[in-house]
Each structure stands twice: as C-alpha cells, then as structure tokens.
Coordinates of C-alpha atoms in Angstrom, one line a residue:
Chain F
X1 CA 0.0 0.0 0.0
X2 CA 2.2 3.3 -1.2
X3 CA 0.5 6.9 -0.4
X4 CA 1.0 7.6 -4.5
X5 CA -1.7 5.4 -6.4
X6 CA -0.5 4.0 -9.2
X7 CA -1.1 5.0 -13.0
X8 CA -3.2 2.4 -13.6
X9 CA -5.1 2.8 -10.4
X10 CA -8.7 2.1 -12.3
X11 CA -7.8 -0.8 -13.7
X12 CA -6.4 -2.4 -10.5
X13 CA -9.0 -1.3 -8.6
X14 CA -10.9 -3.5 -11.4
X15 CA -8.8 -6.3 -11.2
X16 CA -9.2 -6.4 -7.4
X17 CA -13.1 -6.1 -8.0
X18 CA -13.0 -9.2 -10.0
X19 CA -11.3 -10.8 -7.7
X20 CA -13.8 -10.2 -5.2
X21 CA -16.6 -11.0 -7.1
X22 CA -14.7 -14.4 -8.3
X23 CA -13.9 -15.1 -4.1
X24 CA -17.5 -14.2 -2.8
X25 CA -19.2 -16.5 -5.8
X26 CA -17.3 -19.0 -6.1
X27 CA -17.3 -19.9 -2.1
X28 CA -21.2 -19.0 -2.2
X29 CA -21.2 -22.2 -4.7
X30 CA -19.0 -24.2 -2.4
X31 CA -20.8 -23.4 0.9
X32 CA -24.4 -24.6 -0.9
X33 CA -22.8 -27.5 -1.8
X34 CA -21.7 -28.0 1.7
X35 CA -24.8 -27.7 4.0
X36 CA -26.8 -29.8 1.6
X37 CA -24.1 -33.1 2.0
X38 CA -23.7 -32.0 5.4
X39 CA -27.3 -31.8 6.4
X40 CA -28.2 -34.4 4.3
X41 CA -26.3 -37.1 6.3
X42 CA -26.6 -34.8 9.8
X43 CA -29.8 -33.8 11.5
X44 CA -29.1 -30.9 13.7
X45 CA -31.3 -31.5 16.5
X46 CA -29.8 -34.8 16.9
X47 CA -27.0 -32.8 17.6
X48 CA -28.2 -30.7 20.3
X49 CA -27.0 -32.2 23.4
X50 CA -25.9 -31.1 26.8
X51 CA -27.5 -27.2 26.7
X52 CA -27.5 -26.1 23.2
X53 CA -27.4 -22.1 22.9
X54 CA -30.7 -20.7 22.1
X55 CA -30.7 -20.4 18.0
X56 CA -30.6 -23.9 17.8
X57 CA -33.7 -24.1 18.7
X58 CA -35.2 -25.1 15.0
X59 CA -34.1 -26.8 12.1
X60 CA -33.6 -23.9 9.6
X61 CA -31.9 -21.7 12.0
X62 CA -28.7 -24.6 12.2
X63 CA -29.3 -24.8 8.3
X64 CA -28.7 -21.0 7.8
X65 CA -25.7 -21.1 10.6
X66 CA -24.3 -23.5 8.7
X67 CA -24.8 -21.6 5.3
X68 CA -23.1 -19.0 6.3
X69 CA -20.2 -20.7 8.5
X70 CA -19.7 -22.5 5.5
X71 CA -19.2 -19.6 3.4
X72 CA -16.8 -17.4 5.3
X73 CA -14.6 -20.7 5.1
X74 CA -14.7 -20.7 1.4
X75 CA -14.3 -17.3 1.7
X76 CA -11.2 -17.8 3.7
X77 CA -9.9 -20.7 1.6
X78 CA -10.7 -18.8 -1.8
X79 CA -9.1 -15.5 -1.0
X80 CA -5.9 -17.3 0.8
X81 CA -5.6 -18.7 -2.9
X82 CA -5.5 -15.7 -4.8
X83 CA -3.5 -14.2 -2.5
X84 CA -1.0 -16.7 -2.1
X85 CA -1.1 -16.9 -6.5
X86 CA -0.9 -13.3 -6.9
X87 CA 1.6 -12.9 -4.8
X88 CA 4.2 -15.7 -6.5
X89 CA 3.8 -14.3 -9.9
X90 CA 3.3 -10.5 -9.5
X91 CA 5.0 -9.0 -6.7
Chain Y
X1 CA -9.3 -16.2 -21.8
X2 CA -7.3 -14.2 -22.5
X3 CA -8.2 -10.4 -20.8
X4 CA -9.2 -7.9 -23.0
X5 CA -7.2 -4.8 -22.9
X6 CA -8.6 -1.3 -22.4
X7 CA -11.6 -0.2 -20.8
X8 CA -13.4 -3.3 -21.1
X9 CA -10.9 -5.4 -18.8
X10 CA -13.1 -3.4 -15.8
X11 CA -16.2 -4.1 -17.4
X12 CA -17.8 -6.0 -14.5
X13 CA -18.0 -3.1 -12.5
X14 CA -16.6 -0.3 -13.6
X15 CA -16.7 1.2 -17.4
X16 CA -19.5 -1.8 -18.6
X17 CA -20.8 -1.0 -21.8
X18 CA -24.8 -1.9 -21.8
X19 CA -25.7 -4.1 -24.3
X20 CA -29.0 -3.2 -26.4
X21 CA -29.7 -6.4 -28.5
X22 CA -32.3 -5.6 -31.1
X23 CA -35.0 -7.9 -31.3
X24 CA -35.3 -10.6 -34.1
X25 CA -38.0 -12.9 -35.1
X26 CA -37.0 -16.2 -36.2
X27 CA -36.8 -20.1 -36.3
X28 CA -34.8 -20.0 -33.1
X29 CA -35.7 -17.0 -31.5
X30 CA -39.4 -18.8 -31.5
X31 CA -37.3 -22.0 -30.0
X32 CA -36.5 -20.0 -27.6
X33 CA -39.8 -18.4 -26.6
X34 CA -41.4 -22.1 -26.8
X35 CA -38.4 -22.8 -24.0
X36 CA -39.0 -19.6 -21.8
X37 CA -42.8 -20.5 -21.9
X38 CA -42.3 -24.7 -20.7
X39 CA -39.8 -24.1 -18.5
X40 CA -41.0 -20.8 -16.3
X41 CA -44.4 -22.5 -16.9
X42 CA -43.0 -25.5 -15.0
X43 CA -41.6 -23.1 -12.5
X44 CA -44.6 -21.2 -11.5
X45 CA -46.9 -24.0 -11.9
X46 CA -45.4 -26.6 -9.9
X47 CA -45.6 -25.6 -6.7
X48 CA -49.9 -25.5 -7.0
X49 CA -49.8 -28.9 -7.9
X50 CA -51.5 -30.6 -5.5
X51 CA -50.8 -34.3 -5.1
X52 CA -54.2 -35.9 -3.1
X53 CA -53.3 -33.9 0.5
X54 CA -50.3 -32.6 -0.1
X55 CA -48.6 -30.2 -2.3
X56 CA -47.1 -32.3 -5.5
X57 CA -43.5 -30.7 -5.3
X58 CA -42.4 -29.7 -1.9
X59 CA -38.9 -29.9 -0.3
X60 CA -39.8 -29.8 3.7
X61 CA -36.2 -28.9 4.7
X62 CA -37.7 -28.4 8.4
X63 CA -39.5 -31.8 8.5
X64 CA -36.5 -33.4 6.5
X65 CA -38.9 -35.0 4.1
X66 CA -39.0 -34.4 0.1
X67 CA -42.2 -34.9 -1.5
X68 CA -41.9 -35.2 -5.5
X69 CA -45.1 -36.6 -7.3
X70 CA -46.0 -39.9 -5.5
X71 CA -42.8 -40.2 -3.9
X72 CA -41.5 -39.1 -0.6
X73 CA -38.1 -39.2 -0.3
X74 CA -35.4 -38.9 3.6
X75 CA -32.1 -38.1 4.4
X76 CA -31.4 -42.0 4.1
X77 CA -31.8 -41.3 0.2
X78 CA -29.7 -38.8 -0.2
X79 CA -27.6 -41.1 -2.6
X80 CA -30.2 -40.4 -5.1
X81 CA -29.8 -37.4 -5.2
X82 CA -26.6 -37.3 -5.6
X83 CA -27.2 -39.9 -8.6
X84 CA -29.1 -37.5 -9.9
X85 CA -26.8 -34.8 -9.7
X86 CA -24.2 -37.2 -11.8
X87 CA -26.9 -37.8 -14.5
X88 CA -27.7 -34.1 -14.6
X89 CA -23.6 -33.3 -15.4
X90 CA -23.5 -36.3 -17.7
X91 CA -26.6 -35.5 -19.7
X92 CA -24.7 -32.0 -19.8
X93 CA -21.7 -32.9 -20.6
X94 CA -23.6 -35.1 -23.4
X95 CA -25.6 -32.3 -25.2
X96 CA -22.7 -30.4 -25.4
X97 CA -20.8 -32.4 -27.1
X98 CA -23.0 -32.9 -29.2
X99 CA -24.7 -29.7 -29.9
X100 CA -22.6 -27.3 -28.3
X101 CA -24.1 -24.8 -25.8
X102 CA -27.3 -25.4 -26.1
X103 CA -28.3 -25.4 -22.4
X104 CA -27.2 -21.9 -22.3
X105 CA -29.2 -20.9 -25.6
X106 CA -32.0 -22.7 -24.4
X107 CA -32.5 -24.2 -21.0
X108 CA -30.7 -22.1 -18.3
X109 CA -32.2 -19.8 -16.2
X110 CA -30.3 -16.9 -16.8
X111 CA -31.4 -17.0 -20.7
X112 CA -35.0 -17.8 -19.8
X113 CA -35.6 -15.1 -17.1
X114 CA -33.2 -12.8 -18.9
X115 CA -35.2 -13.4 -22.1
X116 CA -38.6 -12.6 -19.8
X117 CA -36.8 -9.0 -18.4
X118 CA -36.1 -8.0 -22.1
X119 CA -40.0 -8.7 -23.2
X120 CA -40.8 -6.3 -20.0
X121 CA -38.5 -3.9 -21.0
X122 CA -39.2 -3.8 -24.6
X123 CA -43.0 -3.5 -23.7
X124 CA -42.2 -0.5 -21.3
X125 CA -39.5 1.6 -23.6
X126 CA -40.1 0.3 -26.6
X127 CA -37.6 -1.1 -29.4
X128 CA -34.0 -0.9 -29.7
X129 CA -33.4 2.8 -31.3
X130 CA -36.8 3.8 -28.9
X131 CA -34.0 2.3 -25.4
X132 CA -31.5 3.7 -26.9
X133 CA -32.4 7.1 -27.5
X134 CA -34.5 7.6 -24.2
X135 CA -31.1 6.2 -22.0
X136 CA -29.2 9.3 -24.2
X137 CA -32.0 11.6 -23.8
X138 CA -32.9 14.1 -20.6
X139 CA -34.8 12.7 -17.9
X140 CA -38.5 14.0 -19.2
X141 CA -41.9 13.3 -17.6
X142 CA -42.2 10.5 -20.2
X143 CA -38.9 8.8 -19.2
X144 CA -39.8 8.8 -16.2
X145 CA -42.7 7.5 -16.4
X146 CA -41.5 4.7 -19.0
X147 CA -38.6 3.5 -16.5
X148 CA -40.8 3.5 -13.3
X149 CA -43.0 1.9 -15.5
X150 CA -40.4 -0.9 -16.0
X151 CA -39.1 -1.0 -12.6
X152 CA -42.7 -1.9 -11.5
X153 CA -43.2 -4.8 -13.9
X154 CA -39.2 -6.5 -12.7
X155 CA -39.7 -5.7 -9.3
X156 CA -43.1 -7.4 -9.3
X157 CA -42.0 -10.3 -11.4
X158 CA -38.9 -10.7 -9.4
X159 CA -40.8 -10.9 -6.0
X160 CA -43.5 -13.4 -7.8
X161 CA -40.7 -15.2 -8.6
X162 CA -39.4 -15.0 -5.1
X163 CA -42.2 -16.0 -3.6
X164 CA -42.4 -18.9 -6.1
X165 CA -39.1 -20.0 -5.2
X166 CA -40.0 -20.5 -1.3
X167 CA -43.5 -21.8 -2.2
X168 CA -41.1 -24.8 -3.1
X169 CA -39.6 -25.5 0.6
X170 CA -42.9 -24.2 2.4
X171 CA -46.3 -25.5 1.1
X172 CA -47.4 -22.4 -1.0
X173 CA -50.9 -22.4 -0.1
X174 CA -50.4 -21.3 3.1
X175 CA -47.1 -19.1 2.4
X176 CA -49.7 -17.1 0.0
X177 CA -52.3 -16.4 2.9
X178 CA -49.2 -15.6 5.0
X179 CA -48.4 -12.9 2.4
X180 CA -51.4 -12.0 2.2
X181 CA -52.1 -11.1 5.7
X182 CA -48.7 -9.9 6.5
X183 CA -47.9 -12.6 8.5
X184 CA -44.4 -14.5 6.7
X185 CA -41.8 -15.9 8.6
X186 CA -38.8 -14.1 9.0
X187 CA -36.4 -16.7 6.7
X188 CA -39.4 -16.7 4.3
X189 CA -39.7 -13.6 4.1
X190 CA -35.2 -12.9 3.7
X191 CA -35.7 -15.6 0.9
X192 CA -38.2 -14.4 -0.9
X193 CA -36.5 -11.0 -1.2
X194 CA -33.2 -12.7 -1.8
X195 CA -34.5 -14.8 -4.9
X196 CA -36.4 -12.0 -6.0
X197 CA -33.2 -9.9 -6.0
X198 CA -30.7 -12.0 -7.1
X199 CA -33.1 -12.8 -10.4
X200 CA -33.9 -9.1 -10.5
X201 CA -30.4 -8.1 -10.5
X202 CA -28.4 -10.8 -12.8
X203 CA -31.9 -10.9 -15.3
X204 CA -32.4 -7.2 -15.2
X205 CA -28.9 -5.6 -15.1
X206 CA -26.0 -8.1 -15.1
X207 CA -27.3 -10.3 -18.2
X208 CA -24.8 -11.6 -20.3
X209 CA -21.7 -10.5 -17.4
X210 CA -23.5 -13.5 -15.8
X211 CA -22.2 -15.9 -18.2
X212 CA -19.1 -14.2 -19.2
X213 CA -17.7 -13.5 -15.3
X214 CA -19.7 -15.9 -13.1
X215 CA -20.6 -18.9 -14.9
X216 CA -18.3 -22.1 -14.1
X217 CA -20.1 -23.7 -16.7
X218 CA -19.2 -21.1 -19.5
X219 CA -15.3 -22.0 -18.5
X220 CA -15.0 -25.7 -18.6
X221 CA -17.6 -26.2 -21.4
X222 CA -14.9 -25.8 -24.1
X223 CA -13.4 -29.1 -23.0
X224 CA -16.4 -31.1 -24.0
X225 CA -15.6 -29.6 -27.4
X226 CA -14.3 -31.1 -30.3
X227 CA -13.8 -30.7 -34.3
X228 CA -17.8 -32.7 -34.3
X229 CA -19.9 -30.6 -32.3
X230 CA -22.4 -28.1 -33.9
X231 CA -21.4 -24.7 -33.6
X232 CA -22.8 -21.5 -34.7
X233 CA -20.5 -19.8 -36.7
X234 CA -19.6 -17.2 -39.6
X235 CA -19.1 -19.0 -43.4
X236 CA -15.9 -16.9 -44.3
X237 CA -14.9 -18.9 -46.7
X238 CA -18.4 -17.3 -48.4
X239 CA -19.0 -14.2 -46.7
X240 CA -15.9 -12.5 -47.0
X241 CA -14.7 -10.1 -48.8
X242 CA -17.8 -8.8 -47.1
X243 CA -19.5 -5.1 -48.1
X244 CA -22.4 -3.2 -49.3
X245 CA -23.7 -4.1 -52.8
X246 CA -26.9 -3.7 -54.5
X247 CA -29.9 -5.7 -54.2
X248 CA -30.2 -8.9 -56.3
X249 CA -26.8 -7.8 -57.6
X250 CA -23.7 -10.8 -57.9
X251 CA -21.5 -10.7 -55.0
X252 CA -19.2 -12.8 -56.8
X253 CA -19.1 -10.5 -60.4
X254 CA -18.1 -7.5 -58.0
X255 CA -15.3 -9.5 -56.4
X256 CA -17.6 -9.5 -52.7
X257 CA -18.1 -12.1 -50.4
X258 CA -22.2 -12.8 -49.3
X259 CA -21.8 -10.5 -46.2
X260 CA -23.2 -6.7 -46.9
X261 CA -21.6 -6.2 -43.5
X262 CA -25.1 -4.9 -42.4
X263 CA -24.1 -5.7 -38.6
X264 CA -27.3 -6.9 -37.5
X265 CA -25.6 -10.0 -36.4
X266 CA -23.6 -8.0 -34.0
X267 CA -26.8 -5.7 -33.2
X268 CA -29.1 -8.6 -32.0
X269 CA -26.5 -10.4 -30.0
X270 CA -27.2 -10.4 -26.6
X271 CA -23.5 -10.6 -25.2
X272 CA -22.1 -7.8 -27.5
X273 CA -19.9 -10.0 -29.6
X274 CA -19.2 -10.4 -33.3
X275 CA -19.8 -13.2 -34.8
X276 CA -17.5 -13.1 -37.6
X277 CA -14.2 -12.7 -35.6
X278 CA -14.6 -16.2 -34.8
X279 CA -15.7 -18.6 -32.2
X280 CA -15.6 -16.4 -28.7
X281 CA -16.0 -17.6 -25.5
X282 CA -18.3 -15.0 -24.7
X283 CA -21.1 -16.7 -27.4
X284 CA -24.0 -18.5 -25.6
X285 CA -25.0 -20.0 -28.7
X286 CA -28.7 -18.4 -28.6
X287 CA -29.1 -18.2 -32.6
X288 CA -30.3 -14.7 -32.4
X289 CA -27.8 -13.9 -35.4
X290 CA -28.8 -16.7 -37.5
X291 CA -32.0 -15.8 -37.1
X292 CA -30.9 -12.2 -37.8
X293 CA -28.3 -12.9 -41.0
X294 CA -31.0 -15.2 -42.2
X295 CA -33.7 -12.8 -42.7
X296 CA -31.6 -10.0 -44.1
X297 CA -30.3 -12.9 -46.9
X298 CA -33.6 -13.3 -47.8
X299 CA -33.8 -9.8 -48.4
X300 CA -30.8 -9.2 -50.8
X301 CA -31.9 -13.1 -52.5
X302 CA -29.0 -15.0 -51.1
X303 CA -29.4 -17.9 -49.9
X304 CA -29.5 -18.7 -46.0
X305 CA -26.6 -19.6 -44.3
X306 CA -24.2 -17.5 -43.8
X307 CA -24.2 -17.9 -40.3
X308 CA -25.1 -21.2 -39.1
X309 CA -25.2 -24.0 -36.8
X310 CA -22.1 -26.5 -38.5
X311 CA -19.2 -28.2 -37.1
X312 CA -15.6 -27.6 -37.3
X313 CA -15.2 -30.1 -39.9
X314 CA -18.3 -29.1 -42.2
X315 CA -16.5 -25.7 -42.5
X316 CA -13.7 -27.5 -43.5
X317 CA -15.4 -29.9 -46.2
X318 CA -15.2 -32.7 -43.8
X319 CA -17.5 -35.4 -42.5
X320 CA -19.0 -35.0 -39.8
X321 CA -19.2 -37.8 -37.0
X322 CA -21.8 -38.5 -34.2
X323 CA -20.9 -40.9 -33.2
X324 CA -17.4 -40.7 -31.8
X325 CA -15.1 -41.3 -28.8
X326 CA -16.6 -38.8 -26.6
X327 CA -20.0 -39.0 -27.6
X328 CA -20.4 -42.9 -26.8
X329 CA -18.8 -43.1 -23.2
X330 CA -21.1 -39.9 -22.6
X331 CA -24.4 -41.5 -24.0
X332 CA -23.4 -44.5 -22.4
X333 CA -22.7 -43.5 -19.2
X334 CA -25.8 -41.3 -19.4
X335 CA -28.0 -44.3 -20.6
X336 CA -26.4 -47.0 -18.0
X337 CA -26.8 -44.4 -14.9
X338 CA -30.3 -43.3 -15.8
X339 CA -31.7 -47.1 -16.1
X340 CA -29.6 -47.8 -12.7
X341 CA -31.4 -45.2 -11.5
X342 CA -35.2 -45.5 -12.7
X343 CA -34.8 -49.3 -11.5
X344 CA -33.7 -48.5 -7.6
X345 CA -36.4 -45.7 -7.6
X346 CA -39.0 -48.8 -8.2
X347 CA -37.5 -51.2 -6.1
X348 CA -36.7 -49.1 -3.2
X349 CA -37.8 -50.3 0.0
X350 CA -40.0 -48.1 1.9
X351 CA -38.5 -49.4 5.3
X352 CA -34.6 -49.9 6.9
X353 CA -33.3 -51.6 9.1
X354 CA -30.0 -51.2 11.1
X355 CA -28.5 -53.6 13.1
X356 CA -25.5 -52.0 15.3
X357 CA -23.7 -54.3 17.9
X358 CA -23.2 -53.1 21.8
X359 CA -19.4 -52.4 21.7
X360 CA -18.8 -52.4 25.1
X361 CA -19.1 -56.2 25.8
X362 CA -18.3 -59.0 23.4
X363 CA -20.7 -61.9 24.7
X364 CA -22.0 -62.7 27.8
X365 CA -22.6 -66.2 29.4
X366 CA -25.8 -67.2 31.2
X367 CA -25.7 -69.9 34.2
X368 CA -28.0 -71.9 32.5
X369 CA -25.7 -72.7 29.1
X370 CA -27.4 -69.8 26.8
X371 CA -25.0 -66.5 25.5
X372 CA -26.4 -63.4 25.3
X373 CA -25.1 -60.4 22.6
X374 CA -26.6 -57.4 22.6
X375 CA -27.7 -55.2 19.8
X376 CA -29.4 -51.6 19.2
X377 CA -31.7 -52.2 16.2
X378 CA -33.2 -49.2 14.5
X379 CA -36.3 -49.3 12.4
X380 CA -37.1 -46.4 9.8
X381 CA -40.5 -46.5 8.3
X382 CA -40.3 -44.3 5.0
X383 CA -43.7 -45.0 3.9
X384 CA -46.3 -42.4 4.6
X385 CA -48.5 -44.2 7.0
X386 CA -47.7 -46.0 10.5
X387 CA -46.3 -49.5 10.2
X388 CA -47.0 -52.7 12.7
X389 CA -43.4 -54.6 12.3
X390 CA -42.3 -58.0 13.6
X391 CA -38.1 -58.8 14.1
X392 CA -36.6 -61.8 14.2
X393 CA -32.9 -63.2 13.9
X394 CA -32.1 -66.4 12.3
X395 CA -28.6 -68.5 13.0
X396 CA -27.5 -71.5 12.5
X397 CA -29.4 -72.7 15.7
X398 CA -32.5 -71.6 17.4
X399 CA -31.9 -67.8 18.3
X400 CA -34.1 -66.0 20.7
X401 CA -35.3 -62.5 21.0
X402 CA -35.2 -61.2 24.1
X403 CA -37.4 -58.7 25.4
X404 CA -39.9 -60.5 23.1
X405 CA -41.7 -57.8 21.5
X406 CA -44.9 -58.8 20.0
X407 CA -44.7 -56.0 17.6
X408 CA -43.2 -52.6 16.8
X409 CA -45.3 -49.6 15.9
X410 CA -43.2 -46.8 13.9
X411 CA -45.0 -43.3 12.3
X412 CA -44.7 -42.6 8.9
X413 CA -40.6 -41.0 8.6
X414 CA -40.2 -42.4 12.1
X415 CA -36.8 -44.1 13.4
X416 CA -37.9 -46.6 16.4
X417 CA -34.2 -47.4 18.0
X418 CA -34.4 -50.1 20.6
X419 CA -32.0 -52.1 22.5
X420 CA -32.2 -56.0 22.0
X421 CA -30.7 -59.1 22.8
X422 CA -30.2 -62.4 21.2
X423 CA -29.6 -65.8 22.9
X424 CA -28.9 -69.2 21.8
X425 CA -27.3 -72.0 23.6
X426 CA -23.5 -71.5 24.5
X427 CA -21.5 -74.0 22.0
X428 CA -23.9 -74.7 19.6
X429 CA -22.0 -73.7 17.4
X430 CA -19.0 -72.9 18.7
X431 CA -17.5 -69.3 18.7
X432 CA -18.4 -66.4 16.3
X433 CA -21.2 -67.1 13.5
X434 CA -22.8 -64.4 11.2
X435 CA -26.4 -64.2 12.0
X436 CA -30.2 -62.3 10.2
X437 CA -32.5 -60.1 11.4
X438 CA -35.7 -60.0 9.0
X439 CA -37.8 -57.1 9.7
X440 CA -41.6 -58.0 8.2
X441 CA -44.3 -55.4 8.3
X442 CA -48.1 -56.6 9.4
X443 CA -50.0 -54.1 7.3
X444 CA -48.2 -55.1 3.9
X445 CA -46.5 -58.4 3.1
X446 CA -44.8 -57.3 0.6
X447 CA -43.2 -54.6 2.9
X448 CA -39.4 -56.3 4.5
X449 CA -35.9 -56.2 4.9
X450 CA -32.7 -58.2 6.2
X451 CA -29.3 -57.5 7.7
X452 CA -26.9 -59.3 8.7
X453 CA -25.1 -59.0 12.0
X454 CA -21.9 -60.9 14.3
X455 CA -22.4 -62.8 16.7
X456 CA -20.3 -63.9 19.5
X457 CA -20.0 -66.6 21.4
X458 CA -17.2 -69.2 23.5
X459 CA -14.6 -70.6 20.7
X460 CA -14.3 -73.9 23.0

C-alpha cells in the first residue's frame, strides 16, 4: 500500500473487483454445496445435546448457521488462494 | 481467456458497456420463446400442484422430508440425489458435445428469465433505437414514467418469482395467505426478497456478465468440445470479402463475399460480440444472429446460411461424426446411470433396518448354558403411513429374541431405536457365526428387509 496510487489505479482497482466477485461467488457455490451433503447425512437437533445455545432451537436456523459458517470458510480458503497466486507471480 | 485490454478489462463493474440487443423474429428466436414458456411455466406452476393432500413438489427442509409426485423421499436417500446430480452433469456434458451450448441458448435460467426482463423492457420503452435514444435523452416526464414503468413490472416479477421459489420448501398455499395477511416468517420472508433480487439483478442488469464472469459452466464447457460438435459460426470462406452491394446484384461478379456487412448479427447479440471474428468464449449460442443474418439474406436473394449451426469439420469440407469417442462413453454413461437409476427408484424399500452391535461387551454367558449379545436395532419407516413390524434373527441354531416384543409400531418418517438381545445355547455352534434379522411389516407383506449382524459366542 504506497501513499501515491499507481497509473493504472482504475484498472487495478478493477482487477481487485474481479477478484472479489470471483472469491465471494465461487465460495457462495461451495458453501451450498456443503450444507446440503452436510445436512443431508446430519440432523441438527440430533445434535443438540448437553445445553444447546438458544438459536438452535429449529431446524432452519442450524441450516442457515451452517450456510453462512460455511461460506466465510470458502471465503477464507478462496481468498488465501489468490492471494497466495498473486503474490508468487506478481510481486 | 485471454483479458481484454482497455476499458473493457473493468467491465464488470466499472466502465461496462450496456448491451442493447435488437430484437429478431425467427426459427430460433421462437425455439426460444417455446423454451422460456415450458420451462417458467414448469416453474410457477409446480408448486400449485396438488398431489391428493399434499402439495405435489415440496422440499420440507424443516420436517427433512421431500415430496416429488408420488414419492417421498429422507435423508437416508440422499444417494439419489446425488445420482441424480451425476446424470444431470453427464446428460450435460452429453448435449454439449454434441450440440454445443445449447443449455445456455435454451434451457438455463439466466437465458430464460433474462429473455422474460427484455420482453418487460421492450413493452415498457419500446424497441432498440426507442431504449436507446430515451437512455441518451434528458430525464422528461415521459422517461420517467417509462422507466418506473419498467421498474414496477421487474420488481413485481422478481418478487413473484421470489415467492415462487419458497412456495417450493414451504407448502405455498399457506405461504400465500401468509403474504397476504402480513404474517411471513422471517427466513421466508429474507428468501423471498433474496430470490427475487438475485433474479432481479443478474436478469435485469448483469445479463450476459452473468455468463461471461460468473458462470463455471461457460469455462469448462470448451473441454467437451471437439472438431464434431455443432457450432454457430460465420461461413468466411463465403462471406468475406464482405460489403455493401446492390440488391439482387452478384456478390461474386463485383469481387464480394455474401456478407453486406449490415451488422445486425452484432446488433441482436445479446453478449455484445461479433460473430464473424470467430468462435468467442463469450457466445451462448442463442441463434439470435442466424435468425438475424437469415432474414436479411432473404432480403438481398442469397441464400441462407451464412451464419449457421455447422461443425468444425463441415466448415472445413469434412464429414462429420456422431458418433465418436466422446459421444459414446457420454451416451453411455448417461443411458447406463439413468436405467440404474429408474430401476432403484422402483425397487426401493419403503423401510430400513440397522443392526449396530453393543461395543462395550463382546458376549455374555448365562448360568444356564445360553449367551447373550446385545444389539441396538433401528427401524425407519419411509412410507407415509404408520407400520406394525415384527423382528426376528435367524442362525445356524435356534436364536431368541429377548425382550420378546410382539410387535413394533413406527410413524410414517419415524426411526424406532431399541435395544435387543439375542440368545442361543453356548456351544452350539462354537464361537463367532454371522447371524439375520428380518424385519416383516403386518400391514403389507410385501413390505421387508434383512441384515446381517456378528455374533459372539465361546470358541471352546
């Protein structure tokens, strides 16, 4: 991050854009893949023992917890990646 | 890919240039509309379907239960939808080698409700020169009232189709008196606006950046490619040298190729592209310029053509092959896996049984020369009704069931789990044996299963 954008600061602001779009997408695919194996073979409320915290309480409220958890891990995963491949070939 | 250079490398969010495809009546542009019709038709229709009590088509995602047609389907059949899943990319993976991209011209989504948010838009602003000189005009009373006009016919579709969208995880019936009385659940309610944004935004305003930037599909599909499939593509060898010429003249006499290089191709495609550079990755193989080049060919008396669906190898004078390599292991995957799976649809057994042994003890002896193993059996009853079943475990000798349980009741979707445990006498035989549990229902004879389970016992 220098003070003095670069020349072509447009089009790596559009670059990174892409990239975010790419990240954000592609791990939304991933993470609806994910709770429908998971919860497929996994009934939450089978789950819930001991004193499970209040949003357990239904069905679609683990579903939904699980959507997103499993999202901001693809998130994680996907952005790691182009990170670590922009940062072997460009820097 | 390679990137574009210039401006439109930031298309996707930055300098995008809004494509304005002129509309074009034709063989395939009415294939099309015969496709958008079936398909949303299925879409909107479904759900209402009413299958004796029940709604026809309903994925219970609270109850864990799907409903389609006749058949009920639990978490314990998740393999088939998996299956399903693999005939869905086969058949895919099939049709595109074959025809080329014809799911995306056709069949998927993003066409079809794209396709539906162009008819709205034409019928609010009018034709292609009408769009495009009221975006370049001043904001007047009558743009105004021509674009709210428009934003009132997506945002109204778009929430229909919301709504439609949950009516297939919550019975619809009731989700429309919900609506209707203000009364929706709050994840019904966050999916309905969801749906109804995300087709409002990628049908109304991302369109074709969809499929060029988001699509996984529109990457990998090349590889399914080869010198046989049908793609729509640009005669050269005919067009070109291509340029304006008068009507009914020769082409040929004034040294011209058939193209009068009237750019309608280019004007009616919906992702912006020219045709005659070549096969781009951009193309979604709709047909809108053969439909296009077609009609202006019959105007200047040449004969159709000139833009096509052909193969690689027609353009080059070539046979053409079906069948091939890559076409037969797809077809016959596809045909194998589809049988495979109409035949366990039929035969699937509305009830399972699971058979678990206790691990903490390996056998236990008895005083009075029986041993005793000890089993948690569970019984799922997918049927839709509550089931009466009888258990009972076979061996080489006489095995006994012990608590002896007349019979077990289990609810329709219900998993009974209950401990049991099986005697026989001590060394007859001697040591382990392999042993059957037949679970028979009382209300239908034709309703059982088996599974097999260890048994333990004294080796001497």
């Amino acid at each position: 991050m220098s003070a003095q954008p670069p020349a072509d600061a447009a089009a790596d602001l559009g670059a990174r854009a892409r990239a975010t779009g790419a990240i954000v997408w592609s791990s939304f695919l991933a993470a609806a893949l994910a709770t429908m194996v998971c919860f497929a073979f996994i009934d939450p409320l089978s789950l819930a023992n001991g004193e499970p915290p209040r949003w357990w309480s239904t069905r679609l409220n683990v579903y939904a917890v699980g959507f997103f958890f499993f999202w901001l891990v693809g998130f994680i995963a996907a952005t790691l990646s182009w990170f670590l491949a922009r940062r072997g070939t460009e820097r | 890919m390679n990137t574009p250079e210039g401006p439109a490398r930031e298309s996707l969010y930055l300098a995008h240039e809004k494509v304005y495809p002129r509309e074009i009546d034709g063989r395939f542009a009415r294939l099309r509309t015969l496709a958008v019709w079936v398909l949303l038709g299925i879409y909107y229709l479904l759900p209402w379907l009413q299958w004796g009590e029940r709604q026809a088509v309903l994925f219970d995602l609270p109850a864990r239960k799907f409903f389609i047609l006749g058949l009920v389907f639990w978490p314990q059949d998740f393999i088939f939808l998996t299956w399903l899943l693999i005939i869905a990319a086969l058949a895919l993976f099939f049709f595109t080698a074959v025809g080329g991209r014809l799911w995306c011209g056709y069949a998927c989504p993003q066409t079809v409700w794209t396709e539906t948010f162009l008819w709205m838009e034409r019928f609010a602003e009018g034709d292609r020169a009408a769009r495009l000189k009221l975006d370049r005009g001043p904001w007047t009373a009558q743009k105004l009232a021509r674009k709210s006009f428009k934003q009132f016919l997506w945002v109204t579709f778009a929430l229909w189709t919301g709504f439609t969208f949950v009516g297939f995880f919550t019975p619809i019936r009731t989700l429309g008196a919900s609506v209707l009385s203000f009364g929706l659940g709050p994840w019904e309610l966050f999916w309905v606006l969801f749906y109804g944004f995300a087709t409002y935004g990628n049908a109304g305003y991302l369109r074709e950046q969809v499929c060029k930037y988001m699509c996984p599909y529109a990457r990998f599909q090349s590889a399914m490619f080869d010198r046989d499939t049908l793609i729509i593509t640009y005669d050269e060898e005919r067009g070109e040298p291509r340029g304006a010429r008068k009507r009914g003249s020769d082409p040929r006499s004034q040294g011209k190729g058939d193209c009068i290089d009237c750019t309608w191709c280019v004007q009616v495609c919906p992702t912006g592209i020219d045709i005659r550079k070549g096969l781009q990755i951009e193309c979604i193989a709709c047909a809108a310029c053969i439909d296009a080049c077609d009609s202006v060919m019959d105007k200047v008396g040449s004969p159709r053509g000139l833009i096509r669906y052909t193969t690689e190898h027609a353009l080059k004078h070539e046979k053409t092959r079906f069948a091939r390599p890559r076409t037969l292991i797809y077809g016959g995957l596809l045909a194998a896996l589809t049988i495979g799976f109409m035949t366990a649809i039929a035969l699937r057994s509305p009830v399972s049984l699971d058979v678990i042994r206790d691990r903490n003890a390996l056998y236990r002896l008895t005083g009075d020369g029986h041993v005793d193993n000890v089993y948690t059996v569970r019984i799922l009853n997918k049927s839709e009704r509550e089931q009466r079943f009888t258990l009972e475990a076979r061996g080489a000798s006489a095995l006994a069931l012990l608590p002896h349980v007349a019979e077990y009741r289990v609810a329709s979707g219900a998993v009974h789990s209950v401990p049991v445990r099986v005697r026989r006498a001590a060394y007859d035989p001697l040591g382990a044996e392999t042993i059957t549990f037949t679970l028979r229902s009382l209300d239908d004879p034709d309703v059982s299963t088996e599974t097999e389970a260890r048994f333990l016992g004294p080796a001497r």
